[in-house]
Amino acid sequence: MIWSDQTHGYTATDCPDLGRPCPAAERMITRLAAALTQARPLTQEDFEITGNTVLDGCPKSCPAQFAASHDRIRIYCGVEAQTPRAGLDRFADAMFGAGDSGFAATAATARPCALIEAIPTPARAQAATQVPLG
């Protein structure tokens, strides 16, 4: 599924248990996007928040990892806290078409059951970095 709001464009894969994107992951990513938009004037470009959670409202209470920066926000559903993020990022890059290198899914040691990503819209990202004078 693909959608957008005033600040971000979102892409989500379907949860295999629900047959549609996870509503709990959707709520979480929109809140992370709002928080990063508010934090942008007070943080540096390399600011990042990462962590682990149990998706509140997920029918299976899936564990998830998240990584949120001013460039991109991702939630990896169904993965444990100790799962290395580098492999998750490569898998998500292949799914979302980011980057320029291929990736064999069979090479992934752990695969999320679902993914969701938010990318700032270009116009909004530029406006957020401009500080009004006077």
PDB file of N, CA and C in Angstrom, residues 5-77:
ATOM      1  N   ASP A   5       0.947  11.898   3.499  1.00  0.00           N
ATOM      2  CA  ASP A   5       0.308  12.953   4.271  1.00  0.00           C
ATOM      3  C   ASP A   5       1.068  14.245   3.964  1.00  0.00           C
ATOM      4  N   GLN A   6       0.962  15.250   4.786  1.00  0.00           N
ATOM      5  CA  GLN A   6       1.602  16.531   4.500  1.00  0.00           C
ATOM      6  C   GLN A   6       3.117  16.480   4.573  1.00  0.00           C
ATOM      7  N   THR A   7       3.678  15.516   5.279  1.00  0.00           N
ATOM      8  CA  THR A   7       5.125  15.502   5.491  1.00  0.00           C
ATOM      9  C   THR A   7       5.858  14.313   4.883  1.00  0.00           C
ATOM     10  N   HIS A   8       5.174  13.184   4.709  1.00  0.00           N
ATOM     11  CA  HIS A   8       5.853  11.956   4.294  1.00  0.00           C
ATOM     12  C   HIS A   8       5.038  11.161   3.272  1.00  0.00           C
ATOM     13  N   GLY A   9       5.766  10.389   2.495  1.00  0.00           N
ATOM     14  CA  GLY A   9       5.167   9.367   1.649  1.00  0.00           C
ATOM     15  C   GLY A   9       5.435   8.019   2.295  1.00  0.00           C
ATOM     16  N   TYR A  10       4.448   7.139   2.300  1.00  0.00           N
ATOM     17  CA  TYR A  10       4.534   5.866   3.000  1.00  0.00           C
ATOM     18  C   TYR A  10       4.369   4.701   2.028  1.00  0.00           C
ATOM     19  N   THR A  11       5.089   3.627   2.303  1.00  0.00           N
ATOM     20  CA  THR A  11       4.955   2.379   1.560  1.00  0.00           C
ATOM     21  C   THR A  11       4.931   1.251   2.578  1.00  0.00           C
ATOM     22  N   ALA A  12       3.983   0.333   2.423  1.00  0.00           N
ATOM     23  CA  ALA A  12       3.862  -0.779   3.366  1.00  0.00           C
ATOM     24  C   ALA A  12       3.588  -2.077   2.626  1.00  0.00           C
ATOM     25  N   THR A  13       4.187  -3.138   3.113  1.00  0.00           N
ATOM     26  CA  THR A  13       3.861  -4.469   2.610  1.00  0.00           C
ATOM     27  C   THR A  13       2.722  -5.036   3.457  1.00  0.00           C
ATOM     28  N   ASP A  14       2.096  -6.065   2.958  1.00  0.00           N
ATOM     29  CA  ASP A  14       0.997  -6.688   3.694  1.00  0.00           C
ATOM     30  C   ASP A  14       1.519  -7.626   4.769  1.00  0.00           C
ATOM     31  N   CYS A  15       0.835  -7.634   5.885  1.00  0.00           N
ATOM     32  CA  CYS A  15       1.076  -8.616   6.942  1.00  0.00           C
ATOM     33  C   CYS A  15       0.487  -9.944   6.458  1.00  0.00           C
ATOM     34  N   PRO A  16       1.236 -11.035   6.530  1.00  0.00           N
ATOM     35  CA  PRO A  16       0.698 -12.315   6.047  1.00  0.00           C
ATOM     36  C   PRO A  16      -0.492 -12.814   6.862  1.00  0.00           C
ATOM     37  N   ASP A  17      -0.608 -12.379   8.118  1.00  0.00           N
ATOM     38  CA  ASP A  17      -1.726 -12.814   8.950  1.00  0.00           C
ATOM     39  C   ASP A  17      -2.997 -12.009   8.688  1.00  0.00           C
ATOM     40  N   LEU A  18      -2.833 -10.723   8.338  1.00  0.00           N
ATOM     41  CA  LEU A  18      -3.988  -9.858   8.127  1.00  0.00           C
ATOM     42  C   LEU A  18      -4.392  -9.743   6.661  1.00  0.00           C
ATOM     43  N   GLY A  19      -3.427  -9.973   5.762  1.00  0.00           N
ATOM     44  CA  GLY A  19      -3.700  -9.803   4.340  1.00  0.00           C
ATOM     45  C   GLY A  19      -3.739  -8.345   3.914  1.00  0.00           C
ATOM     46  N   ARG A  20      -3.254  -7.473   4.734  1.00  0.00           N
ATOM     47  CA  ARG A  20      -3.193  -6.034   4.480  1.00  0.00           C
ATOM     48  C   ARG A  20      -2.109  -5.455   5.397  1.00  0.00           C
ATOM     49  N   PRO A  21      -1.716  -4.201   5.183  1.00  0.00           N
ATOM     50  CA  PRO A  21      -0.712  -3.622   6.080  1.00  0.00           C
ATOM     51  C   PRO A  21      -1.209  -3.607   7.530  1.00  0.00           C
ATOM     52  N   CYS A  22      -0.288  -3.732   8.438  1.00  0.00           N
ATOM     53  CA  CYS A  22      -0.604  -3.769   9.868  1.00  0.00           C
ATOM     54  C   CYS A  22      -1.021  -2.370  10.350  1.00  0.00           C
ATOM     55  N   PRO A  23      -2.237  -2.229  10.881  1.00  0.00           N
ATOM     56  CA  PRO A  23      -2.672  -0.927  11.373  1.00  0.00           C
ATOM     57  C   PRO A  23      -1.820  -0.416  12.539  1.00  0.00           C
ATOM     58  N   ALA A  24      -1.308  -1.314  13.361  1.00  0.00           N
ATOM     59  CA  ALA A  24      -0.456  -0.899  14.474  1.00  0.00           C
ATOM     60  C   ALA A  24       0.850  -0.298  13.958  1.00  0.00           C
ATOM     61  N   ALA A  25       1.430  -0.897  12.925  1.00  0.00           N
ATOM     62  CA  ALA A  25       2.656  -0.354  12.328  1.00  0.00           C
ATOM     63  C   ALA A  25       2.370   0.970  11.633  1.00  0.00           C
ATOM     64  N   GLU A  26       1.208   1.085  10.999  1.00  0.00           N
ATOM     65  CA  GLU A  26       0.822   2.344  10.358  1.00  0.00           C
ATOM     66  C   GLU A  26       0.724   3.468  11.387  1.00  0.00           C
ATOM     67  N   ARG A  27       0.079   3.197  12.515  1.00  0.00           N
ATOM     68  CA  ARG A  27      -0.031   4.215  13.572  1.00  0.00           C
ATOM     69  C   ARG A  27       1.342   4.606  14.099  1.00  0.00           C
ATOM     70  N   MET A  28       2.179   3.607  14.326  1.00  0.00           N
ATOM     71  CA  MET A  28       3.503   3.895  14.870  1.00  0.00           C
ATOM     72  C   MET A  28       4.331   4.748  13.911  1.00  0.00           C
ATOM     73  N   ILE A  29       4.322   4.410  12.616  1.00  0.00           N
ATOM     74  CA  ILE A  29       5.169   5.144  11.681  1.00  0.00           C
ATOM     75  C   ILE A  29       4.674   6.583  11.494  1.00  0.00           C
ATOM     76  N   THR A  30       3.369   6.792  11.523  1.00  0.00           N
ATOM     77  CA  THR A  30       2.880   8.163  11.383  1.00  0.00           C
ATOM     78  C   THR A  30       3.242   8.997  12.613  1.00  0.00           C
ATOM     79  N   ARG A  31       3.270   8.374  13.775  1.00  0.00           N
ATOM     80  CA  ARG A  31       3.682   9.104  14.995  1.00  0.00           C
ATOM     81  C   ARG A  31       5.184   9.381  14.992  1.00  0.00           C
ATOM     82  N   LEU A  32       5.968   8.425  14.518  1.00  0.00           N
ATOM     83  CA  LEU A  32       7.406   8.669  14.394  1.00  0.00           C
ATOM     84  C   LEU A  32       7.673   9.786  13.385  1.00  0.00           C
ATOM     85  N   ALA A  33       6.939   9.787  12.278  1.00  0.00           N
ATOM     86  CA  ALA A  33       7.102  10.838  11.266  1.00  0.00           C
ATOM     87  C   ALA A  33       6.769  12.211  11.856  1.00  0.00           C
ATOM     88  N   ALA A  34       5.700  12.292  12.610  1.00  0.00           N
ATOM     89  CA  ALA A  34       5.319  13.564  13.238  1.00  0.00           C
ATOM     90  C   ALA A  34       6.385  14.016  14.235  1.00  0.00           C
ATOM     91  N   ALA A  35       6.901  13.090  15.016  1.00  0.00           N
ATOM     92  CA  ALA A  35       7.931  13.431  16.000  1.00  0.00           C
ATOM     93  C   ALA A  35       9.204  13.925  15.321  1.00  0.00           C
ATOM     94  N   LEU A  36       9.607  13.271  14.250  1.00  0.00           N
ATOM     95  CA  LEU A  36      10.817  13.704  13.541  1.00  0.00           C
ATOM     96  C   LEU A  36      10.612  15.050  12.862  1.00  0.00           C
ATOM     97  N   THR A  37       9.430  15.295  12.351  1.00  0.00           N
ATOM     98  CA  THR A  37       9.141  16.596  11.741  1.00  0.00           C
ATOM     99  C   THR A  37       9.267  17.697  12.786  1.00  0.00           C
ATOM    100  N   GLN A  38       8.751  17.471  13.983  1.00  0.00           N
ATOM    101  CA  GLN A  38       8.863  18.461  15.053  1.00  0.00           C
ATOM    102  C   GLN A  38      10.301  18.623  15.538  1.00  0.00           C
ATOM    103  N   ALA A  39      11.057  17.552  15.532  1.00  0.00           N
ATOM    104  CA  ALA A  39      12.436  17.590  16.033  1.00  0.00           C
ATOM    105  C   ALA A  39      13.424  18.160  15.023  1.00  0.00           C
ATOM    106  N   ARG A  40      13.059  18.218  13.767  1.00  0.00           N
ATOM    107  CA  ARG A  40      13.992  18.616  12.707  1.00  0.00           C
ATOM    108  C   ARG A  40      14.712  19.935  12.989  1.00  0.00           C
ATOM    109  N   PRO A  41      14.024  21.004  13.391  1.00  0.00           N
ATOM    110  CA  PRO A  41      14.745  22.262  13.625  1.00  0.00           C
ATOM    111  C   PRO A  41      15.730  22.201  14.804  1.00  0.00           C
ATOM    112  N   LEU A  42      15.582  21.218  15.668  1.00  0.00           N
ATOM    113  CA  LEU A  42      16.412  21.127  16.872  1.00  0.00           C
ATOM    114  C   LEU A  42      17.485  20.051  16.803  1.00  0.00           C
ATOM    115  N   THR A  43      17.528  19.315  15.700  1.00  0.00           N
ATOM    116  CA  THR A  43      18.459  18.197  15.583  1.00  0.00           C
ATOM    117  C   THR A  43      19.323  18.347  14.339  1.00  0.00           C
ATOM    118  N   GLN A  44      20.419  17.613  14.325  1.00  0.00           N
ATOM    119  CA  GLN A  44      21.299  17.623  13.168  1.00  0.00           C
ATOM    120  C   GLN A  44      20.790  16.636  12.124  1.00  0.00           C
ATOM    121  N   GLU A  45      21.321  16.754  10.899  1.00  0.00           N
ATOM    122  CA  GLU A  45      20.888  15.900   9.793  1.00  0.00           C
ATOM    123  C   GLU A  45      21.106  14.412  10.064  1.00  0.00           C
ATOM    124  N   ASP A  46      22.131  14.063  10.851  1.00  0.00           N
ATOM    125  CA  ASP A  46      22.416  12.647  11.110  1.00  0.00           C
ATOM    126  C   ASP A  46      21.666  12.096  12.327  1.00  0.00           C
ATOM    127  N   PHE A  47      20.704  12.834  12.857  1.00  0.00           N
ATOM    128  CA  PHE A  47      19.913  12.391  13.999  1.00  0.00           C
ATOM    129  C   PHE A  47      19.166  11.105  13.646  1.00  0.00           C
ATOM    130  N   GLU A  48      19.181  10.143  14.570  1.00  0.00           N
ATOM    131  CA  GLU A  48      18.495   8.875  14.346  1.00  0.00           C
ATOM    132  C   GLU A  48      17.999   8.315  15.674  1.00  0.00           C
ATOM    133  N   ILE A  49      16.832   7.715  15.611  1.00  0.00           N
ATOM    134  CA  ILE A  49      16.257   6.998  16.750  1.00  0.00           C
ATOM    135  C   ILE A  49      16.073   5.553  16.304  1.00  0.00           C
ATOM    136  N   THR A  50      16.549   4.616  17.081  1.00  0.00           N
ATOM    137  CA  THR A  50      16.343   3.196  16.782  1.00  0.00           C
ATOM    138  C   THR A  50      15.833   2.515  18.038  1.00  0.00           C
ATOM    139  N   GLY A  51      15.161   1.409  17.843  1.00  0.00           N
ATOM    140  CA  GLY A  51      14.691   0.683  19.007  1.00  0.00           C
ATOM    141  C   GLY A  51      13.889  -0.540  18.639  1.00  0.00           C
ATOM    142  N   ASN A  52      13.335  -1.121  19.666  1.00  0.00           N
ATOM    143  CA  ASN A  52      12.535  -2.339  19.542  1.00  0.00           C
ATOM    144  C   ASN A  52      11.229  -2.108  20.271  1.00  0.00           C
ATOM    145  N   THR A  53      10.202  -2.784  19.812  1.00  0.00           N
ATOM    146  CA  THR A  53       8.901  -2.614  20.425  1.00  0.00           C
ATOM    147  C   THR A  53       8.056  -3.858  20.189  1.00  0.00           C
ATOM    148  N   VAL A  54       6.949  -3.914  20.837  1.00  0.00           N
ATOM    149  CA  VAL A  54       5.887  -4.851  20.514  1.00  0.00           C
ATOM    150  C   VAL A  54       4.774  -3.971  19.979  1.00  0.00           C
ATOM    151  N   LEU A  55       4.316  -4.237  18.778  1.00  0.00           N
ATOM    152  CA  LEU A  55       3.334  -3.373  18.135  1.00  0.00           C
ATOM    153  C   LEU A  55       2.002  -3.434  18.866  1.00  0.00           C
ATOM    154  N   ASP A  56       1.673  -2.361  19.540  1.00  0.00           N
ATOM    155  CA  ASP A  56       0.441  -2.259  20.312  1.00  0.00           C
ATOM    156  C   ASP A  56      -0.750  -2.255  19.365  1.00  0.00           C
ATOM    157  N   GLY A  57      -1.612  -3.211  19.523  1.00  0.00           N
ATOM    158  CA  GLY A  57      -2.773  -3.330  18.652  1.00  0.00           C
ATOM    159  C   GLY A  57      -2.604  -4.367  17.558  1.00  0.00           C
ATOM    160  N   CYS A  58      -1.418  -4.917  17.428  1.00  0.00           N
ATOM    161  CA  CYS A  58      -1.194  -5.995  16.457  1.00  0.00           C
ATOM    162  C   CYS A  58      -1.871  -7.253  17.003  1.00  0.00           C
ATOM    163  N   PRO A  59      -2.670  -7.929  16.184  1.00  0.00           N
ATOM    164  CA  PRO A  59      -3.374  -9.116  16.669  1.00  0.00           C
ATOM    165  C   PRO A  59      -2.441 -10.208  17.220  1.00  0.00           C
ATOM    166  N   LYS A  60      -1.219 -10.282  16.696  1.00  0.00           N
ATOM    167  CA  LYS A  60      -0.273 -11.299  17.170  1.00  0.00           C
ATOM    168  C   LYS A  60       0.770 -10.721  18.122  1.00  0.00           C
ATOM    169  N   SER A  61       0.645  -9.426  18.454  1.00  0.00           N
ATOM    170  CA  SER A  61       1.633  -8.746  19.314  1.00  0.00           C
ATOM    171  C   SER A  61       3.048  -8.957  18.794  1.00  0.00           C
ATOM    172  N   CYS A  62       3.240  -8.684  17.513  1.00  0.00           N
ATOM    173  CA  CYS A  62       4.535  -8.893  16.864  1.00  0.00           C
ATOM    174  C   CYS A  62       5.616  -8.014  17.479  1.00  0.00           C
ATOM    175  N   PRO A  63       6.790  -8.596  17.690  1.00  0.00           N
ATOM    176  CA  PRO A  63       7.925  -7.750  18.025  1.00  0.00           C
ATOM    177  C   PRO A  63       8.351  -7.014  16.755  1.00  0.00           C
ATOM    178  N   ALA A  64       8.958  -5.873  16.911  1.00  0.00           N
ATOM    179  CA  ALA A  64       9.398  -5.113  15.741  1.00  0.00           C
ATOM    180  C   ALA A  64      10.615  -4.276  16.097  1.00  0.00           C
ATOM    181  N   GLN A  65      11.401  -4.001  15.091  1.00  0.00           N
ATOM    182  CA  GLN A  65      12.497  -3.042  15.196  1.00  0.00           C
ATOM    183  C   GLN A  65      12.095  -1.825  14.394  1.00  0.00           C
ATOM    184  N   PHE A  66      12.622  -0.662  14.802  1.00  0.00           N
ATOM    185  CA  PHE A  66      12.392   0.536  14.005  1.00  0.00           C
ATOM    186  C   PHE A  66      13.673   1.352  13.945  1.00  0.00           C
ATOM    187  N   ALA A  67      13.798   2.111  12.886  1.00  0.00           N
ATOM    188  CA  ALA A  67      14.912   3.037  12.693  1.00  0.00           C
ATOM    189  C   ALA A  67      14.322   4.285  12.055  1.00  0.00           C
ATOM    190  N   ALA A  68      14.498   5.416  12.702  1.00  0.00           N
ATOM    191  CA  ALA A  68      13.902   6.653  12.223  1.00  0.00           C
ATOM    192  C   ALA A  68      14.952   7.746  12.154  1.00  0.00           C
ATOM    193  N   SER A  69      15.094   8.326  10.977  1.00  0.00           N
ATOM    194  CA  SER A  69      16.012   9.449  10.774  1.00  0.00           C
ATOM    195  C   SER A  69      15.286  10.483   9.922  1.00  0.00           C
ATOM    196  N   HIS A  70      15.955  11.601   9.677  1.00  0.00           N
ATOM    197  CA  HIS A  70      15.344  12.633   8.846  1.00  0.00           C
ATOM    198  C   HIS A  70      15.243  12.195   7.391  1.00  0.00           C
ATOM    199  N   ASP A  71      16.005  11.201   6.990  1.00  0.00           N
ATOM    200  CA  ASP A  71      15.977  10.706   5.609  1.00  0.00           C
ATOM    201  C   ASP A  71      14.951   9.614   5.373  1.00  0.00           C
ATOM    202  N   ARG A  72      14.690   8.807   6.416  1.00  0.00           N
ATOM    203  CA  ARG A  72      13.847   7.628   6.212  1.00  0.00           C
ATOM    204  C   ARG A  72      13.453   7.050   7.561  1.00  0.00           C
ATOM    205  N   ILE A  73      12.251   6.491   7.601  1.00  0.00           N
ATOM    206  CA  ILE A  73      11.768   5.770   8.780  1.00  0.00           C
ATOM    207  C   ILE A  73      11.361   4.384   8.300  1.00  0.00           C
ATOM    208  N   ARG A  74      11.787   3.367   9.021  1.00  0.00           N
ATOM    209  CA  ARG A  74      11.381   1.996   8.694  1.00  0.00           C
ATOM    210  C   ARG A  74      10.989   1.245   9.956  1.00  0.00           C
ATOM    211  N   ILE A  75       9.968   0.403   9.802  1.00  0.00           N
ATOM    212  CA  ILE A  75       9.579  -0.527  10.854  1.00  0.00           C
ATOM    213  C   ILE A  75       9.644  -1.920  10.250  1.00  0.00           C
ATOM    214  N   TYR A  76      10.331  -2.807  10.945  1.00  0.00           N
ATOM    215  CA  TYR A  76      10.504  -4.194  10.520  1.00  0.00           C
ATOM    216  C   TYR A  76       9.664  -5.055  11.457  1.00  0.00           C
ATOM    217  N   CYS A  77       8.541  -5.544  10.972  1.00  0.00           N
ATOM    218  CA  CYS A  77       7.604  -6.307  11.798  1.00  0.00           C
ATOM    219  C   CYS A  77       8.040  -7.769  11.906  1.00  0.00           C
TER     220      CYS A  77
END
